[in-house]
XYZ file of C-alpha atoms in Angstrom:
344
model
C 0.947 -27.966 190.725
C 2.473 -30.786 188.445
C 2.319 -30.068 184.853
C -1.190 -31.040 182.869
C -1.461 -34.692 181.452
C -0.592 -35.414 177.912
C 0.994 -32.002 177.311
C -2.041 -30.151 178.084
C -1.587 -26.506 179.209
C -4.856 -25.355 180.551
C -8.384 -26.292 182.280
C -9.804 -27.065 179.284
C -8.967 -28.940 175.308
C -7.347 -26.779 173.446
C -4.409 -24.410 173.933
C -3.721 -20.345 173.852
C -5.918 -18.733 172.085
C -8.534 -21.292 171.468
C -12.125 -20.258 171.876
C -12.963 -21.095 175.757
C -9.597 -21.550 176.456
C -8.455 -21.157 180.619
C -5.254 -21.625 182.383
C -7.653 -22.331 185.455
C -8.935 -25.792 185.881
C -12.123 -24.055 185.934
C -14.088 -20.564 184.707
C -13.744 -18.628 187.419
C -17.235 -17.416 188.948
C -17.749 -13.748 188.133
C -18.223 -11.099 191.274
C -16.936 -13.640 193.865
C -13.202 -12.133 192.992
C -14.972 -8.383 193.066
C -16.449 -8.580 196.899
C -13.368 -9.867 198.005
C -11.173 -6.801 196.473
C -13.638 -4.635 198.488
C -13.548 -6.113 201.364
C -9.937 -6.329 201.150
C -9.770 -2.755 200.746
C -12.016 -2.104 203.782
C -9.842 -4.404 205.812
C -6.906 -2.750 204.431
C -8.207 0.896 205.279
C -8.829 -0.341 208.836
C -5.212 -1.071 209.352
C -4.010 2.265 207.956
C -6.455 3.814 210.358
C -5.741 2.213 213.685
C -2.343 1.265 213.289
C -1.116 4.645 211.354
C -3.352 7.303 212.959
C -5.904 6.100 216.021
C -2.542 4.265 217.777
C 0.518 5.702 215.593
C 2.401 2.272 216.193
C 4.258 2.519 212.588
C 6.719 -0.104 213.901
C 4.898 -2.469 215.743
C 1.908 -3.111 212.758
C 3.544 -2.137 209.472
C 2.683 -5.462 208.143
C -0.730 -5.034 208.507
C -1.728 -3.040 205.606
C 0.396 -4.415 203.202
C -0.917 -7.847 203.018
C -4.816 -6.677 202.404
C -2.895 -4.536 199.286
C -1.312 -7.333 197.823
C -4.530 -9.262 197.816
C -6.658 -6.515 196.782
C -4.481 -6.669 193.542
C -4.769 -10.706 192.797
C -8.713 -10.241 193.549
C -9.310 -7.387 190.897
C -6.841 -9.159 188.296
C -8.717 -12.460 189.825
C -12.149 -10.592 188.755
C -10.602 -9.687 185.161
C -9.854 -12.478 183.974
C -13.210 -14.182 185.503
C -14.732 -11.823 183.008
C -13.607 -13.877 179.372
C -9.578 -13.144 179.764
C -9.279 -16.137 181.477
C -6.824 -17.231 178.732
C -4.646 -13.614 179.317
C -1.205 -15.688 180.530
C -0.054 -12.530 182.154
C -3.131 -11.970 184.213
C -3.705 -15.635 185.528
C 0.359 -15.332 186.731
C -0.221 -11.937 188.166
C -3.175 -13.063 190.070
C -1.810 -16.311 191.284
C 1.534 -14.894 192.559
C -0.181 -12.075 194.647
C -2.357 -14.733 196.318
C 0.457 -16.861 196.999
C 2.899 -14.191 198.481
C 0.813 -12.255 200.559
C 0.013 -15.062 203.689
C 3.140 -15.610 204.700
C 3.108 -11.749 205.716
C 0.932 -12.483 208.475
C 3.351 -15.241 210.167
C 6.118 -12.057 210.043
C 3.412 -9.548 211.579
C 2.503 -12.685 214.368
C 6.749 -12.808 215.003
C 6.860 -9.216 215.614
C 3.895 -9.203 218.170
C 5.213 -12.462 219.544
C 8.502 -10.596 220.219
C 6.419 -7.711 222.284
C 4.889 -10.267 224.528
C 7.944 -11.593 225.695
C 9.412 -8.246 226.213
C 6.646 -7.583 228.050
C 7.063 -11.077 229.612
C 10.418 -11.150 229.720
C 10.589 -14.019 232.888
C 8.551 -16.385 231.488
C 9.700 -15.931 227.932
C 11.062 -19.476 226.437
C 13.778 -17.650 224.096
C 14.991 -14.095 223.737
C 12.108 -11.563 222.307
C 14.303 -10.044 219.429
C 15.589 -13.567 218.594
C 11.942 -14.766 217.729
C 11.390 -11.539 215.800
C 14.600 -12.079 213.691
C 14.321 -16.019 213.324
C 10.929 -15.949 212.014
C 11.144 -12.933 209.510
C 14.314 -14.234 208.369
C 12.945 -17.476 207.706
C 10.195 -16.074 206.390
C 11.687 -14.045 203.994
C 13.071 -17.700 202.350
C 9.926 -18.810 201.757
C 8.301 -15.619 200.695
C 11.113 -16.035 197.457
C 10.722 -19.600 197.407
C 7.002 -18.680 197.181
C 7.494 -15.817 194.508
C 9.544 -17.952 192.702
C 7.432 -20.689 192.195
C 4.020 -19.463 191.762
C 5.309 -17.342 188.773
C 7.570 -20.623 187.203
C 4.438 -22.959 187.978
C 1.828 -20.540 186.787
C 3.489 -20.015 183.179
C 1.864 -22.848 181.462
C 3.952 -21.918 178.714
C 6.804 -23.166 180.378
C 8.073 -27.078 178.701
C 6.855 -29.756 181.500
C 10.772 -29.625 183.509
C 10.066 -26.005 183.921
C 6.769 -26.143 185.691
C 7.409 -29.542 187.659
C 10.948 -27.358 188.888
C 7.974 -24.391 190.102
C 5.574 -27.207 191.536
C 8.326 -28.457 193.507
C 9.434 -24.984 194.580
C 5.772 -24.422 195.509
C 5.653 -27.506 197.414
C 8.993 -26.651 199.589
C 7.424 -23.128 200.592
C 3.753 -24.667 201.654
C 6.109 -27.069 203.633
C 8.097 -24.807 204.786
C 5.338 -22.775 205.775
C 3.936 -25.431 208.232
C 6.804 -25.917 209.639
C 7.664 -22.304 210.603
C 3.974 -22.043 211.732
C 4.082 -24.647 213.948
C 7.303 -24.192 215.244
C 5.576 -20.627 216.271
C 2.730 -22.291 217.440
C 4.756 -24.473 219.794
C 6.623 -20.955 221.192
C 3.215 -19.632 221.376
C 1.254 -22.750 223.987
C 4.890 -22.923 225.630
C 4.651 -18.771 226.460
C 0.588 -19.237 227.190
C 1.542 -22.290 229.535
C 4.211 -20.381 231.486
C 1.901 -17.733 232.152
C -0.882 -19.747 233.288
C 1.288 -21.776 235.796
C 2.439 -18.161 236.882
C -1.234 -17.265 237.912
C -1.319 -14.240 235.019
C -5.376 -14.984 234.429
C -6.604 -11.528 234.637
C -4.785 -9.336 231.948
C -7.517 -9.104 229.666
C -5.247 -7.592 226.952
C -2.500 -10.784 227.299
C -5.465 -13.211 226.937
C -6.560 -11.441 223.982
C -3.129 -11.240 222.124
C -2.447 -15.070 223.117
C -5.671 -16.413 221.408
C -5.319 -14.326 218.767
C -1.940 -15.690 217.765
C -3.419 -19.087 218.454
C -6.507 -18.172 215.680
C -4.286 -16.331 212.979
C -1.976 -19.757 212.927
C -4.859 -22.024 212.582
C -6.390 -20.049 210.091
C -3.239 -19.398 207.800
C -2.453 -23.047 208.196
C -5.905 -24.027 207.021
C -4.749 -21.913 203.622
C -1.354 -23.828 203.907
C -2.853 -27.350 203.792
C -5.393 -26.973 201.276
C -3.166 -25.173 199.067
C -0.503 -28.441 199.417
C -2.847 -30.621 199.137
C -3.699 -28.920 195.975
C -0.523 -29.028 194.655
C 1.074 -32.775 195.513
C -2.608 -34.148 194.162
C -1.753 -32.833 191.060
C -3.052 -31.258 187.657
C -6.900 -32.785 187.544
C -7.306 -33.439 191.018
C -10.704 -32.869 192.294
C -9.577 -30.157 195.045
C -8.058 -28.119 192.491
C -10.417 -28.246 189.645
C -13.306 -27.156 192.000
C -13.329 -23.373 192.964
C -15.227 -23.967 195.982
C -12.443 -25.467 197.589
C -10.562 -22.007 196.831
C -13.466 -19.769 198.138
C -14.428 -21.836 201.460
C -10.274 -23.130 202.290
C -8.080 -20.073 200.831
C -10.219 -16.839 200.606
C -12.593 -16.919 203.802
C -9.647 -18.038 206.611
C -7.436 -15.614 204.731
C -10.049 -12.924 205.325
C -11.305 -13.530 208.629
C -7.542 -13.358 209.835
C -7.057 -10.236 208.501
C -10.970 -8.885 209.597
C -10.002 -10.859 213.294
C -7.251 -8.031 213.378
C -9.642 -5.379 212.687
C -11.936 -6.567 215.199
C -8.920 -6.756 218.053
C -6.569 -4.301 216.803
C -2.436 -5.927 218.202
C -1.598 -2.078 219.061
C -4.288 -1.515 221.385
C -3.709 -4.608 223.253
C 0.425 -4.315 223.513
C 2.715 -2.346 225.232
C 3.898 0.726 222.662
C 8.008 0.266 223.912
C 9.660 -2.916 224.400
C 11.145 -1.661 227.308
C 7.873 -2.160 228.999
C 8.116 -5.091 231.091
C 5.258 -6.695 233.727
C 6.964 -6.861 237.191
C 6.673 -10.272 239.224
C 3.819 -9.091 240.968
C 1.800 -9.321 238.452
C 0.505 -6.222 238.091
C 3.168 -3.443 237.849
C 4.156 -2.326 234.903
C 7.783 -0.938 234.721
C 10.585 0.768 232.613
C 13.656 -1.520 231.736
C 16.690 -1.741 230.150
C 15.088 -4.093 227.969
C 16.527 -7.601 227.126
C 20.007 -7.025 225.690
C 22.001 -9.812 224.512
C 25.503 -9.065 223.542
C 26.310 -12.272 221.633
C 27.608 -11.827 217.919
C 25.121 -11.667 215.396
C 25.755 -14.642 213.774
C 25.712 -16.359 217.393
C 21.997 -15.299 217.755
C 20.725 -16.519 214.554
C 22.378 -20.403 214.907
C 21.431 -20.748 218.398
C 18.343 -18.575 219.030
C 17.922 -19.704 221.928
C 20.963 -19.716 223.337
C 21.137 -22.959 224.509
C 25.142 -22.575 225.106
C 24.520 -20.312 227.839
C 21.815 -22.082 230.065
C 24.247 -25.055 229.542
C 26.803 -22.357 231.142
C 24.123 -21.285 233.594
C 24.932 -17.896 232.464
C 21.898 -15.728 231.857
C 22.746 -12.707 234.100
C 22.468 -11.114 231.087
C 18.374 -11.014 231.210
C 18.015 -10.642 234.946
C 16.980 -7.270 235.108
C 13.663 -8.042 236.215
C 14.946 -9.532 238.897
C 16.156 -6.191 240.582
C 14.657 -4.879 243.526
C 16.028 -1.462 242.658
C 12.823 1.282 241.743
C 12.176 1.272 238.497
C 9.514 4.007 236.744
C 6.451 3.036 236.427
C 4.860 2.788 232.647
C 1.096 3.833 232.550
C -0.910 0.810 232.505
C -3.833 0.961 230.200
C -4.749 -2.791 229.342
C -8.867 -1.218 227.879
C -7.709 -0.895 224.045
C -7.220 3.104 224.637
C -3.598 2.756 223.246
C -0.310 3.423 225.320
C 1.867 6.483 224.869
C 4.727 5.776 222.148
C 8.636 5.706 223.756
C 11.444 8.035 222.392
């Protein structure tokens, strides 16, 4: 956020090392920042379990324990320093950069099982599966240092005024940033969910599952997103970010129920273990592919994602596998969370 009025470097009169002093706007309230560690952790042990041992899908959820770590970490140092070291410079930047960089994990975990839908999809996907995987994390991994960087420049009250507004405004460009990629997925998300409506696809209990999911984790990270903004372009003093409440009810709770929404509907026991797994037209047989290969350069893939060049070439034969009437071997359908077996 913009630097404090008049010169002032914390929540309160004073400066380092004053009695009372805080680089929050506010004292933090003790054992709020202690239930959310634990739970954190049990979220966090949840993941390890079902991704890493009930469903052994390394690849496809890697994500998902690492981002209940990171804010384990700002919740305990959050706790410390709610306990009188709430003038400990070190500690306030240590908890507010692990609470800033650990969200925009989830939108790279949401890319990745994006990218297995439309594999699974691959006829009524709007771009190419591996392009949406590589387009979001890449973009994500922008904001994840524009995030890094700024949280740690902005949270350094000890920083002269340039120095923190040059953090604020880095902050600002991430959370910005941050809707934008969000939505953008959102918009690939309802224009995937539409296709497979019109196609008459209303039955696969673990597609409708995945779909609203995706459609819940965005909301609720974007809830964080715009409070968080909001917070910062109001400024040092503004009423939002001098009340905690705002923090506990817009920040910690959507952050959590994302995370404890993933619990509750685990992504690996809802999608296809191999991307090679692909839904036939009918509907309802599931088949072995080639999967969808596209043999542009790399650079080609990441400026035009989508490949617009070729559909204005009418040349797509090179995802038309599906469209084979050759036989193909079956894949064991098992849409009832049990798991699927793991390709070679």
């Amino acid at each position: 956020m913009s630097a404090p009025p008049g010169g002032r470097t914390g929540g309160f009169k004073g400066g380092p090392g004053t009695e009372g002093f805080s680089y929050f706007q506010y004292y933090p309230v003790k054992g709020a920042s202690a239930v959310f560690a634990v739970l954190w952790v049990i979220s966090g042990a949840l993941h390890v379990w079902q991704n890493n041992l009930r469903y052994k899908t390394h690849r496809l959820g890697f994500l998902l324990p690492w981002a209940p770590q990171i804010f384990m970490v700002g919740y305990i140092v959050r706790e410390v320093c709610a306990h009188g070291k709430y003038g400990d410079l070190n500690l306030f930047i240590t908890a507010t950069v692990m609470l800033f960089v650990a969200p925009p994990l989830y939108l790279a975990a949401n890319s990745i099982f994006l990218g297995r839908l439309l594999y699974y999809i691959p006829w009524l996907s709007p771009m190419h599966p591996g392009r949406v995987v590589s387009t979001f994390l890449g973009l994500d991994f922008i904001v994840e240092v524009l995030t890094s960087s700024g949280a740690s420049i902005a949270s350094n009250l000890s920083n002269p005024p340039d120095r923190l507004q040059t953090g604020s405004l880095l902050i600002k460009i991430s959370l910005f940033a941050q809707l934008v990629l969000f939505f953008s997925f959102f918009v690939v998300v309802a224009t995937f969910h539409y296709r497979v409506h019109k196609a008459g696809i209303r039955n696969n209990r673990s597609l409708r599952v995945m779909i609203y999911m995706l459609y819940a984790s965005t909301v609720l990270i974007t809830i964080r997103n715009i409070y968080r903004l909001t917070e910062y372009f109001e400024g040092w003093g503004s009423e939002m970010g001098g009340v905690e409440a705002y923090f506990w009810c817009l920040d910690a709770v959507p952050t959590l129920l994302n995370s404890a929404m993933m619990n509750v509907f685990p992504p690996a026991s809802y999608l296809p273990r191999s991307r090679l797994t692909y839904l036939a037209r009918d509907c309802v047989t599931e088949r072995q592919g080639p999967g969808w290969v596209d043999n542009r350069p790399v650079w080609k893939t990441i400026v035009d994602p989508f490949n617009f060049a070729s559909w204005k070439q009418g040349n797509e034969k090179d995802k038309a596998f599906w469209d084979e009437d050759d036989d193909t071997e079956l894949a064991e359908n098992n849409n009832k969370g049990g798991g699927r077996k793991e390709s070679t």
